[in-house]
Amino acid sequence: MNILLLGSGGREHAIACKLAQSERCSKLYIAPGNAGTAAVGENVDLKADDFEAVGRFVQERHVEMLVVGPEAPLVAGIADHFAETPALSNVMVIGPRKQGAMLEGSKDYAKAFMTRHKIPTARYQTFTRETLADAEAFLDTLPAPYVLKADGLAAGKGVLIEPDLATAKAHLREMLDGKFGSASASVVIEEYLSGIELSVFVLTDGSHYLLLPSAKDYKRIGEGDTGLNTGGMGSISPVPFADKEFMKKVEDRIVKPTVRGLRDEKIDYHGFIFVGLMNCGGDPYVIEYNVRMGDPETESVFPRLKSDVVELFEHTAHGTLDECSLSVDSRTAACIMMVAGGYPESYRKGDAISLGTDIEDVQVFHCGTKNADGRLLTNGGRVICTTALAPSLPEALLKSYNRAADINWEGKYNRRDIGQDLLKLMMGQ
Ligand code: AMP
Ligand code: GLY
């Protein structure tokens, strides 16, 4: 079948590689894609938020499956557009409809969903400008640090963790006064959870689910988790502390009630659920839901999938995921992200990239790259990443770092400590 994948990052390059591997995929289109996806399929110049144009392309090219990489088109209702347009309603869409996408699109909606279904998460309340006094009174009841979350989508920047009460109150006001535009017209204030974070990925058809491998990402720009937040500077899969016992808790306390909750509330959901979790002394708590795969978690999770992803997606669309099982490579994947100098603040685009030489069992995924005049150029903050598969975490890291060292452009930067925290944990330090 012909497949259209929406998105342009490393996540989409990693998904595209798996789709293209499937015998069930005859033609793969990626919109808009990057220089990496251009080597796996055909990039098309479509905007994901122009549903009419996407729909026309799908009809013209006889596309049978639409895979949505990022959250924005889902929150904006692309799956609803396809379901409600007669000429498109037979297209399999991987990604939830608007209502399901609210799990990511509104923190308040997600927290209320968790409360209704008794899913463990931090205690919270939601406030608006009208209830500022109540918000301040609620902050007074909490211990430091304070967690303030813009209710709506804020490009990953809408969460503030404040060390003291005065700063928390000042920033709360700024948020309610429009710091993140309409996204922070409502603010969720919640208890701070201390522990180690990990991401768990679920593929669901709305009734059944498959648990994909876990992963850990590294959000800060600086080594030792310092400095500004980024889209993600690397990822490791699996997460060593997410052992059988912990994952059973995740499944029983979080995944099952989430999928059951969607079904009971008649929320039509065919796609990924990305559960951001905190491991608090061995017990999992939900920090957030996303309605898509993570980036750069996908770049370490997808290379480990041995199952035919197109087949999994067909079952996801048709509600028959119970007929599938997942086959996963037992090796560890280590993904190292390389970024443009200056990122996540202002950075340059258009620098020439030299790709170096391939190594066995290491994949190179493009994020912000493009081809121009026969040259490969940087075209984003996160530029390119390497993912190595190896029998152990130290070996995977070594291989991935070796490959990354061979990729160059002016101003290239990567963290050198990806996975070190996990190695220390494993050694009991
Ligand atoms: P989110 O956008 O909800 O993923 O939040 C961004 C980051 O803020 C998370 O990845 C966590 O590191 C942190 N965070 C969010 N909520 C909490 C919380 N309740 N306690 C501690 N850290 C949090
Ligand atoms: N890596 C975190 C995210 O994709 O949101």
GROMACS .gro file of C-alpha atoms and ligand atoms in nm:
model
  457
    1MET     CA    1   0.000   0.000   0.000
    2ASN     CA    2   0.095   0.364  -0.031
    3ILE     CA    3   0.167   0.537   0.301
    4LEU     CA    4   0.195   0.905   0.394
    5LEU     CA    5   0.391   0.998   0.705
    6LEU     CA    6   0.357   1.352   0.843
    7GLY     CA    7   0.651   1.521   1.015
    8SER     CA    8   1.011   1.626   0.959
    9GLY     CA    9   1.225   1.517   1.254
   10GLY     CA   10   1.446   1.232   1.366
   11ARG     CA   11   1.133   1.061   1.495
   12GLU     CA   12   0.991   1.059   1.143
   13HIS     CA   13   1.318   0.938   0.989
   14ALA     CA   14   1.322   0.645   1.235
   15ILE     CA   15   0.954   0.565   1.168
   16ALA     CA   16   1.008   0.601   0.791
   17CYS     CA   17   1.294   0.347   0.800
   18LYS     CA   18   1.065   0.090   0.964
   19LEU     CA   19   0.772   0.158   0.730
   20ALA     CA   20   0.997   0.130   0.425
   21GLN     CA   21   1.134  -0.205   0.548
   22SER     CA   22   0.789  -0.361   0.537
   23GLU     CA   23   0.692  -0.568   0.236
   24ARG     CA   24   0.345  -0.424   0.278
   25CYS     CA   25   0.468  -0.075   0.191
   26SER     CA   26   0.490  -0.011  -0.183
   27LYS     CA   27   0.535   0.365  -0.180
   28LEU     CA   28   0.624   0.587   0.116
   29TYR     CA   29   0.568   0.963   0.114
   30ILE     CA   30   0.689   1.191   0.392
   31ALA     CA   31   0.557   1.545   0.433
   32PRO     CA   32   0.760   1.756   0.459
   33GLY     CA   33   1.041   1.522   0.569
   34ASN     CA   34   1.415   1.598   0.574
   35ALA     CA   35   1.728   1.491   0.386
   36GLY     CA   36   1.724   1.157   0.570
   37THR     CA   37   1.365   1.068   0.485
   38ALA     CA   38   1.434   1.164   0.120
   39ALA     CA   39   1.661   0.860   0.104
   40VAL     CA   40   1.391   0.624   0.237
   41GLY     CA   41   1.085   0.754   0.053
   42GLU     CA   42   0.965   1.058  -0.138
   43ASN     CA   43   0.941   1.391   0.042
   44VAL     CA   44   0.639   1.600  -0.045
   45ASP     CA   45   0.589   1.966   0.018
   46LEU     CA   46   0.267   1.958   0.219
   47LYS     CA   47   0.180   2.142   0.537
   48ALA     CA   48   0.038   1.909   0.803
   49ASP     CA   49  -0.208   2.177   0.918
   50ASP     CA   50  -0.355   2.213   0.567
   51PHE     CA   51  -0.596   1.919   0.597
   52GLU     CA   52  -0.758   1.988   0.260
   53ALA     CA   53  -0.423   1.971   0.080
   54VAL     CA   54  -0.323   1.655   0.269
   55GLY     CA   55  -0.660   1.500   0.180
   56ARG     CA   56  -0.622   1.589  -0.189
   57PHE     CA   57  -0.274   1.437  -0.200
   58VAL     CA   58  -0.399   1.120  -0.030
   59GLN     CA   59  -0.673   1.080  -0.291
   60GLU     CA   60  -0.453   1.162  -0.590
   61ARG     CA   61  -0.180   0.919  -0.486
   62HIS     CA   62  -0.410   0.645  -0.357
   63VAL     CA   63  -0.263   0.658  -0.009
   64GLU     CA   64  -0.421   0.398   0.219
   65MET     CA   65  -0.249   0.482   0.547
   66LEU     CA   66  -0.173   0.815   0.712
   67VAL     CA   67   0.079   0.809   0.997
   68VAL     CA   68   0.091   1.130   1.201
   69GLY     CA   69   0.429   1.198   1.367
   70PRO     CA   70   0.380   1.521   1.569
   71GLU     CA   71   0.096   1.621   1.802
   72ALA     CA   72  -0.015   1.951   1.646
   73PRO     CA   73  -0.217   1.808   1.353
   74LEU     CA   74  -0.380   1.557   1.589
   75VAL     CA   75  -0.480   1.822   1.840
   76ALA     CA   76  -0.611   2.028   1.547
   77GLY     CA   77  -0.827   1.733   1.436
   78ILE     CA   78  -0.666   1.575   1.129
   79ALA     CA   79  -0.800   1.230   1.221
   80ASP     CA   80  -1.151   1.377   1.254
   81HIS     CA   81  -1.116   1.545   0.914
   82PHE     CA   82  -1.032   1.208   0.757
   83ALA     CA   83  -1.309   1.022   0.942
   84GLU     CA   84  -1.570   1.282   0.849
   85THR     CA   85  -1.477   1.327   0.481
   86PRO     CA   86  -1.647   1.048   0.279
   87ALA     CA   87  -1.366   1.020   0.022
   88LEU     CA   88  -1.108   0.983   0.302
   89SER     CA   89  -1.295   0.782   0.564
   90ASN     CA   90  -1.147   0.450   0.450
   91VAL     CA   91  -0.790   0.573   0.497
   92MET     CA   92  -0.625   0.415   0.801
   93VAL     CA   93  -0.510   0.698   1.029
   94ILE     CA   94  -0.249   0.629   1.296
   95GLY     CA   95  -0.310   0.898   1.555
   96PRO     CA   96  -0.610   0.976   1.775
   97ARG     CA   97  -0.901   1.203   1.698
   98LYS     CA   98  -0.928   1.546   1.857
   99GLN     CA   99  -1.089   1.429   2.177
  100GLY     CA  100  -0.821   1.167   2.246
  101ALA     CA  101  -0.550   1.418   2.150
  102MET     CA  102  -0.675   1.637   2.437
  103LEU     CA  103  -0.472   1.407   2.663
  104GLU     CA  104  -0.175   1.605   2.531
  105GLY     CA  105  -0.353   1.921   2.421
  106SER     CA  106  -0.485   2.008   2.767
  107LYS     CA  107  -0.302   1.927   3.090
  108ASP     CA  108  -0.621   1.992   3.286
  109TYR     CA  109  -0.814   1.745   3.068
  110ALA     CA  110  -0.537   1.485   3.116
  111LYS     CA  111  -0.529   1.533   3.495
  112ALA     CA  112  -0.909   1.508   3.519
  113PHE     CA  113  -0.898   1.189   3.305
  114MET     CA  114  -0.638   1.039   3.541
  115THR     CA  115  -0.846   1.135   3.844
  116ARG     CA  116  -1.161   0.975   3.695
  117HIS     CA  117  -0.973   0.653   3.627
  118LYS     CA  118  -0.769   0.648   3.950
  119ILE     CA  119  -0.438   0.662   3.766
  120PRO     CA  120  -0.151   0.766   3.994
  121THR     CA  121  -0.033   1.122   3.930
  122ALA     CA  122   0.071   1.429   4.131
  123ARG     CA  123  -0.205   1.604   4.330
  124TYR     CA  124  -0.319   1.916   4.141
  125GLN     CA  125  -0.566   2.197   4.091
  126THR     CA  126  -0.635   2.416   3.786
  127PHE     CA  127  -0.676   2.795   3.798
  128THR     CA  128  -0.753   3.092   3.573
  129ARG     CA  129  -0.704   3.470   3.612
  130GLU     CA  130  -1.040   3.484   3.791
  131THR     CA  131  -0.924   3.235   4.055
  132LEU     CA  132  -0.575   3.380   4.112
  133ALA     CA  133  -0.633   3.424   4.487
  134ASP     CA  134  -0.732   3.056   4.518
  135ALA     CA  135  -0.425   2.960   4.315
  136GLU     CA  136  -0.197   3.150   4.554
  137ALA     CA  137  -0.371   2.993   4.851
  138PHE     CA  138  -0.319   2.647   4.695
  139LEU     CA  139   0.052   2.723   4.644
  140ASP     CA  140   0.070   2.816   5.014
  141THR     CA  141  -0.037   2.461   5.104
  142LEU     CA  142   0.237   2.294   4.895
  143PRO     CA  143   0.602   2.237   4.983
  144ALA     CA  144   0.876   2.367   4.747
  145PRO     CA  145   0.959   2.325   4.465
  146TYR     CA  146   0.644   2.435   4.282
  147VAL     CA  147   0.525   2.297   3.949
  148LEU     CA  148   0.329   2.531   3.719
  149LYS     CA  149   0.197   2.399   3.389
  150ALA     CA  150   0.033   2.592   3.107
  151ASP     CA  151  -0.284   2.400   3.026
  152GLY     CA  152  -0.242   2.410   2.646
  153LEU     CA  153   0.034   2.326   2.398
  154ALA     CA  154   0.334   2.553   2.447
  155ALA     CA  155   0.600   2.390   2.229
  156GLY     CA  156   0.741   2.198   2.525
  157LYS     CA  157   0.812   2.518   2.718
  158GLY     CA  158   0.495   2.544   2.925
  159VAL     CA  159   0.617   2.378   3.246
  160LEU     CA  160   0.795   2.581   3.513
  161ILE     CA  161   0.955   2.430   3.822
  162GLU     CA  162   1.004   2.706   4.078
  163PRO     CA  163   1.237   2.680   4.378
  164ASP     CA  164   1.054   2.924   4.608
  165LEU     CA  165   0.705   3.051   4.679
  166ALA     CA  166   0.762   3.415   4.580
  167THR     CA  167   0.898   3.323   4.235
  168ALA     CA  168   0.622   3.069   4.187
  169LYS     CA  169   0.357   3.333   4.259
  170ALA     CA  170   0.522   3.590   4.032
  171HIS     CA  171   0.550   3.345   3.743
  172LEU     CA  172   0.199   3.215   3.800
  173ARG     CA  173   0.070   3.570   3.744
  174GLU     CA  174   0.279   3.608   3.428
  175MET     CA  175   0.142   3.280   3.295
  176LEU     CA  176  -0.219   3.376   3.364
  177ASP     CA  177  -0.148   3.714   3.205
  178GLY     CA  178  -0.054   3.542   2.878
  179LYS     CA  179   0.314   3.443   2.903
  180PHE     CA  180   0.235   3.145   2.677
  181GLY     CA  181  -0.057   3.310   2.501
  182SER     CA  182  -0.389   3.132   2.530
  183ALA     CA  183  -0.205   2.811   2.632
  184SER     CA  184  -0.156   2.954   2.981
  185ALA     CA  185  -0.501   3.110   3.027
  186SER     CA  186  -0.546   2.810   3.256
  187VAL     CA  187  -0.260   2.686   3.472
  188VAL     CA  188  -0.230   2.349   3.643
  189ILE     CA  189  -0.047   2.367   3.974
  190GLU     CA  190   0.073   2.034   4.101
  191GLU     CA  191   0.276   1.862   4.365
  192TYR     CA  192   0.643   1.810   4.283
  193LEU     CA  193   0.737   1.447   4.235
  194SER     CA  194   1.092   1.347   4.302
  195GLY     CA  195   1.239   1.041   4.135
  196ILE     CA  196   1.378   0.924   3.803
  197GLU     CA  197   1.188   0.986   3.481
  198LEU     CA  198   1.126   0.745   3.200
  199SER     CA  199   0.898   0.717   2.901
  200VAL     CA  200   0.670   0.427   2.828
  201PHE     CA  201   0.509   0.386   2.486
  202VAL     CA  202   0.182   0.217   2.411
  203LEU     CA  203   0.027   0.136   2.074
  204THR     CA  204  -0.349   0.103   2.109
  205ASP     CA  205  -0.651   0.042   1.887
  206GLY     CA  206  -0.879   0.184   2.155
  207SER     CA  207  -0.953  -0.153   2.320
  208HIS     CA  208  -0.632  -0.355   2.303
  209TYR     CA  209  -0.275  -0.243   2.337
  210LEU     CA  210   0.087  -0.340   2.293
  211LEU     CA  211   0.353  -0.212   2.528
  212LEU     CA  212   0.653  -0.091   2.328
  213PRO     CA  213   1.005  -0.075   2.478
  214SER     CA  214   1.067   0.188   2.747
  215ALA     CA  215   1.317   0.470   2.696
  216LYS     CA  216   1.483   0.753   2.882
  217ASP     CA  217   1.557   1.087   2.724
  218TYR     CA  218   1.790   1.371   2.822
  219LYS     CA  219   1.613   1.703   2.805
  220ARG     CA  220   1.870   1.960   2.917
  221ILE     CA  221   2.133   2.109   2.689
  222GLY     CA  222   2.417   2.076   2.942
  223GLU     CA  223   2.598   1.777   3.086
  224GLY     CA  224   2.476   1.659   3.425
  225ASP     CA  225   2.124   1.773   3.325
  226THR     CA  226   2.202   2.145   3.348
  227GLY     CA  227   2.103   2.446   3.141
  228LEU     CA  228   1.803   2.508   2.919
  229ASN     CA  229   1.544   2.253   2.815
  230THR     CA  230   1.573   2.117   2.462
  231GLY     CA  231   1.369   1.886   2.244
  232GLY     CA  232   1.595   1.607   2.371
  233MET     CA  233   1.970   1.544   2.355
  234GLY     CA  234   1.975   1.165   2.344
  235SER     CA  235   1.788   0.856   2.453
  236ILE     CA  236   1.845   0.505   2.583
  237SER     CA  237   1.623   0.200   2.543
  238PRO     CA  238   1.552  -0.012   2.741
  239VAL     CA  239   1.570   0.166   3.077
  240PRO     CA  240   1.759  -0.063   3.318
  241PHE     CA  241   1.546   0.020   3.624
  242ALA     CA  242   1.224  -0.049   3.432
  243ASP     CA  243   1.245  -0.416   3.521
  244LYS     CA  244   0.964  -0.673   3.510
  245GLU     CA  245   0.831  -0.580   3.854
  246PHE     CA  246   0.824  -0.207   3.780
  247MET     CA  247   0.672  -0.255   3.434
  248LYS     CA  248   0.399  -0.475   3.581
  249LYS     CA  249   0.305  -0.185   3.808
  250VAL     CA  250   0.308   0.049   3.508
  251GLU     CA  251   0.084  -0.185   3.313
  252ASP     CA  252  -0.162  -0.258   3.596
  253ARG     CA  253  -0.184   0.090   3.747
  254ILE     CA  254  -0.143   0.308   3.440
  255VAL     CA  255  -0.163   0.145   3.096
  256LYS     CA  256  -0.467  -0.076   3.156
  257PRO     CA  257  -0.676   0.192   3.329
  258THR     CA  258  -0.579   0.443   3.058
  259VAL     CA  259  -0.691   0.219   2.770
  260ARG     CA  260  -1.001   0.109   2.965
  261GLY     CA  261  -1.077   0.474   3.040
  262LEU     CA  262  -1.059   0.568   2.672
  263ARG     CA  263  -1.288   0.280   2.582
  264ASP     CA  264  -1.538   0.347   2.863
  265GLU     CA  265  -1.552   0.716   2.768
  266LYS     CA  266  -1.604   0.614   2.403
  267ILE     CA  267  -1.296   0.803   2.291
  268ASP     CA  268  -1.200   0.664   1.951
  269TYR     CA  269  -0.824   0.616   1.979
  270HIS     CA  270  -0.598   0.447   1.725
  271GLY     CA  271  -0.239   0.542   1.779
  272PHE     CA  272   0.038   0.591   2.027
  273ILE     CA  273   0.016   0.691   2.389
  274PHE     CA  274   0.345   0.818   2.528
  275VAL     CA  275   0.333   0.809   2.906
  276GLY     CA  276   0.588   1.030   3.079
  277LEU     CA  277   0.648   0.867   3.417
  278MET     CA  278   0.828   0.936   3.739
  279ASN     CA  279   0.963   0.637   3.928
  280CYS     CA  280   0.914   0.748   4.289
  281GLY     CA  281   1.082   0.486   4.508
  282GLY     CA  282   0.964   0.201   4.284
  283ASP     CA  283   0.612   0.331   4.222
  284PRO     CA  284   0.518   0.488   3.887
  285TYR     CA  285   0.332   0.822   3.864
  286VAL     CA  286   0.218   0.986   3.542
  287ILE     CA  287   0.380   1.322   3.470
  288GLU     CA  288   0.215   1.367   3.133
  289TYR     CA  289   0.054   1.197   2.840
  290ASN     CA  290   0.154   1.262   2.481
  291VAL     CA  291  -0.049   1.128   2.191
  292ARG     CA  292   0.245   1.048   1.964
  293MET     CA  293   0.589   0.893   1.987
  294GLY     CA  294   0.869   1.086   2.160
  295ASP     CA  295   1.162   1.246   1.986
  296PRO     CA  296   1.444   1.132   2.039
  297GLU     CA  297   1.292   0.828   2.215
  298THR     CA  298   1.164   0.691   1.883
  299GLU     CA  299   1.521   0.689   1.754
  300SER     CA  300   1.614   0.432   2.021
  301VAL     CA  301   1.278   0.248   2.045
  302PHE     CA  302   1.200   0.192   1.676
  303PRO     CA  303   1.535   0.038   1.578
  304ARG     CA  304   1.460  -0.229   1.842
  305LEU     CA  305   1.124  -0.328   1.689
  306LYS     CA  306   1.152  -0.648   1.490
  307SER     CA  307   0.780  -0.676   1.410
  308ASP     CA  308   0.641  -0.548   1.081
  309VAL     CA  309   0.529  -0.198   1.177
  310VAL     CA  310   0.289  -0.160   0.883
  311GLU     CA  311   0.111  -0.476   0.991
  312LEU     CA  312   0.091  -0.347   1.349
  313PHE     CA  313  -0.056  -0.021   1.220
  314GLU     CA  314  -0.316  -0.203   1.008
  315HIS     CA  315  -0.432  -0.389   1.318
  316THR     CA  316  -0.427  -0.063   1.513
  317ALA     CA  317  -0.657   0.099   1.260
  318HIS     CA  318  -0.890  -0.201   1.241
  319GLY     CA  319  -0.920  -0.263   1.616
  320THR     CA  320  -0.755  -0.604   1.602
  321LEU     CA  321  -0.429  -0.544   1.788
  322ASP     CA  322  -0.513  -0.844   2.009
  323GLU     CA  323  -0.412  -1.058   1.709
  324CYS     CA  324  -0.057  -0.916   1.723
  325SER     CA  325   0.241  -0.969   1.944
  326LEU     CA  326   0.552  -0.762   1.951
  327SER     CA  327   0.898  -0.887   1.869
  328VAL     CA  328   1.175  -0.672   2.019
  329ASP     CA  329   1.553  -0.679   1.978
  330SER     CA  330   1.692  -0.750   2.326
  331ARG     CA  331   1.997  -0.533   2.265
  332THR     CA  332   2.033  -0.184   2.410
  333ALA     CA  333   1.994   0.119   2.186
  334ALA     CA  334   2.183   0.441   2.260
  335CYS     CA  335   2.094   0.756   2.068
  336ILE     CA  336   2.323   1.061   2.073
  337MET     CA  337   2.176   1.386   1.943
  338MET     CA  338   2.396   1.643   1.773
  339VAL     CA  339   2.275   2.003   1.763
  340ALA     CA  340   2.368   2.333   1.603
  341GLY     CA  341   2.588   2.567   1.810
  342GLY     CA  342   2.375   2.801   2.021
  343TYR     CA  343   2.070   2.571   2.033
  344PRO     CA  344   1.820   2.587   2.208
  345GLU     CA  345   1.866   2.963   2.180
  346SER     CA  346   1.938   3.121   1.841
  347TYR     CA  347   2.150   2.907   1.610
  348ARG     CA  348   2.270   2.900   1.251
  349LYS     CA  349   2.124   2.705   0.963
  350GLY     CA  350   2.282   2.618   0.631
  351ASP     CA  351   2.619   2.479   0.746
  352ALA     CA  352   2.759   2.192   0.536
  353ILE     CA  353   2.754   1.852   0.711
  354SER     CA  354   3.014   1.584   0.654
  355LEU     CA  355   2.855   1.247   0.733
  356GLY     CA  356   3.164   1.030   0.788
  357THR     CA  357   3.165   0.654   0.742
  358ASP     CA  358   2.897   0.405   0.836
  359ILE     CA  359   2.958   0.148   1.111
  360GLU     CA  360   2.771  -0.182   1.144
  361ASP     CA  361   2.474  -0.168   1.382
  362VAL     CA  362   2.476   0.212   1.401
  363GLN     CA  363   2.202   0.409   1.229
  364VAL     CA  364   2.219   0.779   1.151
  365PHE     CA  365   1.886   0.961   1.174
  366HIS     CA  366   1.839   1.305   1.029
  367CYS     CA  367   1.644   1.569   1.223
  368GLY     CA  368   1.702   1.924   1.094
  369THR     CA  369   1.879   1.861   0.762
  370LYS     CA  370   1.815   1.939   0.398
  371ASN     CA  371   1.974   1.878   0.060
  372ALA     CA  372   2.059   2.186  -0.145
  373ASP     CA  373   2.277   2.206  -0.457
  374GLY     CA  374   2.397   1.852  -0.399
  375ARG     CA  375   2.514   1.929  -0.045
  376LEU     CA  376   2.379   1.820   0.292
  377LEU     CA  377   2.308   2.124   0.511
  378THR     CA  378   2.197   2.189   0.869
  379ASN     CA  379   1.836   2.305   0.879
  380GLY     CA  380   1.733   2.304   1.245
  381GLY     CA  381   1.850   2.307   1.607
  382ARG     CA  382   1.859   1.933   1.648
  383VAL     CA  383   2.046   1.829   1.334
  384ILE     CA  384   2.127   1.460   1.331
  385CYS     CA  385   2.160   1.168   1.572
  386THR     CA  386   2.330   0.830   1.586
  387THR     CA  387   2.172   0.516   1.734
  388ALA     CA  388   2.383   0.211   1.809
  389LEU     CA  389   2.252  -0.132   1.905
  390ALA     CA  390   2.478  -0.348   2.121
  391PRO     CA  391   2.451  -0.624   2.382
  392SER     CA  392   2.516  -0.382   2.670
  393LEU     CA  393   2.468  -0.013   2.747
  394PRO     CA  394   2.843   0.068   2.767
  395GLU     CA  395   2.902  -0.095   2.428
  396ALA     CA  396   2.604   0.081   2.271
  397LEU     CA  397   2.725   0.417   2.405
  398LEU     CA  398   3.080   0.360   2.283
  399LYS     CA  399   2.964   0.272   1.933
  400SER     CA  400   2.714   0.553   1.910
  401TYR     CA  401   2.970   0.810   2.032
  402ASN     CA  402   3.231   0.677   1.788
  403ARG     CA  403   2.992   0.719   1.497
  404ALA     CA  404   2.884   1.065   1.621
  405ALA     CA  405   3.247   1.181   1.637
  406ASP     CA  406   3.276   1.114   1.264
  407ILE     CA  407   2.991   1.353   1.176
  408ASN     CA  408   3.089   1.718   1.155
  409TRP     CA  409   2.982   2.071   1.074
  410GLU     CA  410   3.083   2.408   1.210
  411GLY     CA  411   2.947   2.459   1.560
  412LYS     CA  412   2.831   2.099   1.616
  413TYR     CA  413   2.759   2.016   1.981
  414ASN     CA  414   2.654   1.703   2.166
  415ARG     CA  415   2.639   1.603   2.531
  416ARG     CA  416   2.909   1.356   2.630
  417ASP     CA  417   2.727   1.211   2.931
  418ILE     CA  418   2.421   1.042   2.777
  419GLY     CA  419   2.347   0.721   2.970
  420GLN     CA  420   2.603   0.786   3.243
  421ASP     CA  421   2.333   0.825   3.510
  422LEU     CA  422   2.196   0.482   3.416
  423LEU     CA  423   2.543   0.323   3.428
  424LYS     CA  424   2.589   0.464   3.779
  425LEU     CA  425   2.250   0.332   3.886
  426MET     CA  426   2.338  -0.011   3.748
  427MET     CA  427   2.659  -0.010   3.948
  428GLY     CA  428   2.459   0.083   4.257
  429GLN     CA  429   2.619   0.425   4.307
  430AMP     P1  430   0.588   1.800   3.088
  430AMP     O1  431   0.585   1.902   2.978
  430AMP     O2  432   0.461   1.780   3.159
  430AMP     O3  433   0.657   1.672   3.046
  430AMP     O4  434   0.691   1.857   3.194
  430AMP     C1  435   0.822   1.888   3.158
  430AMP     C2  436   0.917   1.834   3.261
  430AMP     O5  437   0.891   1.894   3.388
  430AMP     C3  438   0.902   1.684   3.287
  430AMP     O6  439   0.971   1.609   3.195
  430AMP     C4  440   0.959   1.673   3.426
  430AMP     O7  441   1.098   1.669   3.422
  430AMP     C5  442   0.915   1.801   3.491
  430AMP     N1  443   0.793   1.782   3.569
  430AMP     C6  444   0.667   1.794   3.525
  430AMP     N2  445   0.579   1.770   3.623
  430AMP     C7  446   0.652   1.742   3.734
  430AMP     C8  447   0.618   1.709   3.868
  430AMP     N3  448   0.492   1.702   3.910
  430AMP     N4  449   0.719   1.686   3.953
  430AMP     C9  450   0.848   1.694   3.913
  430AMP     N5  451   0.885   1.725   3.789
  430AMP    C10  452   0.788   1.750   3.699
  431GLY     N1  453   1.136   1.369   2.408
  431GLY     C1  454   1.018   1.423   2.461
  431GLY     C2  455   0.911   1.448   2.365
  431GLY     O1  456   0.913   1.401   2.252
  431GLY     O2  457   0.816   1.515   2.402
   0.00000   0.00000   0.00000
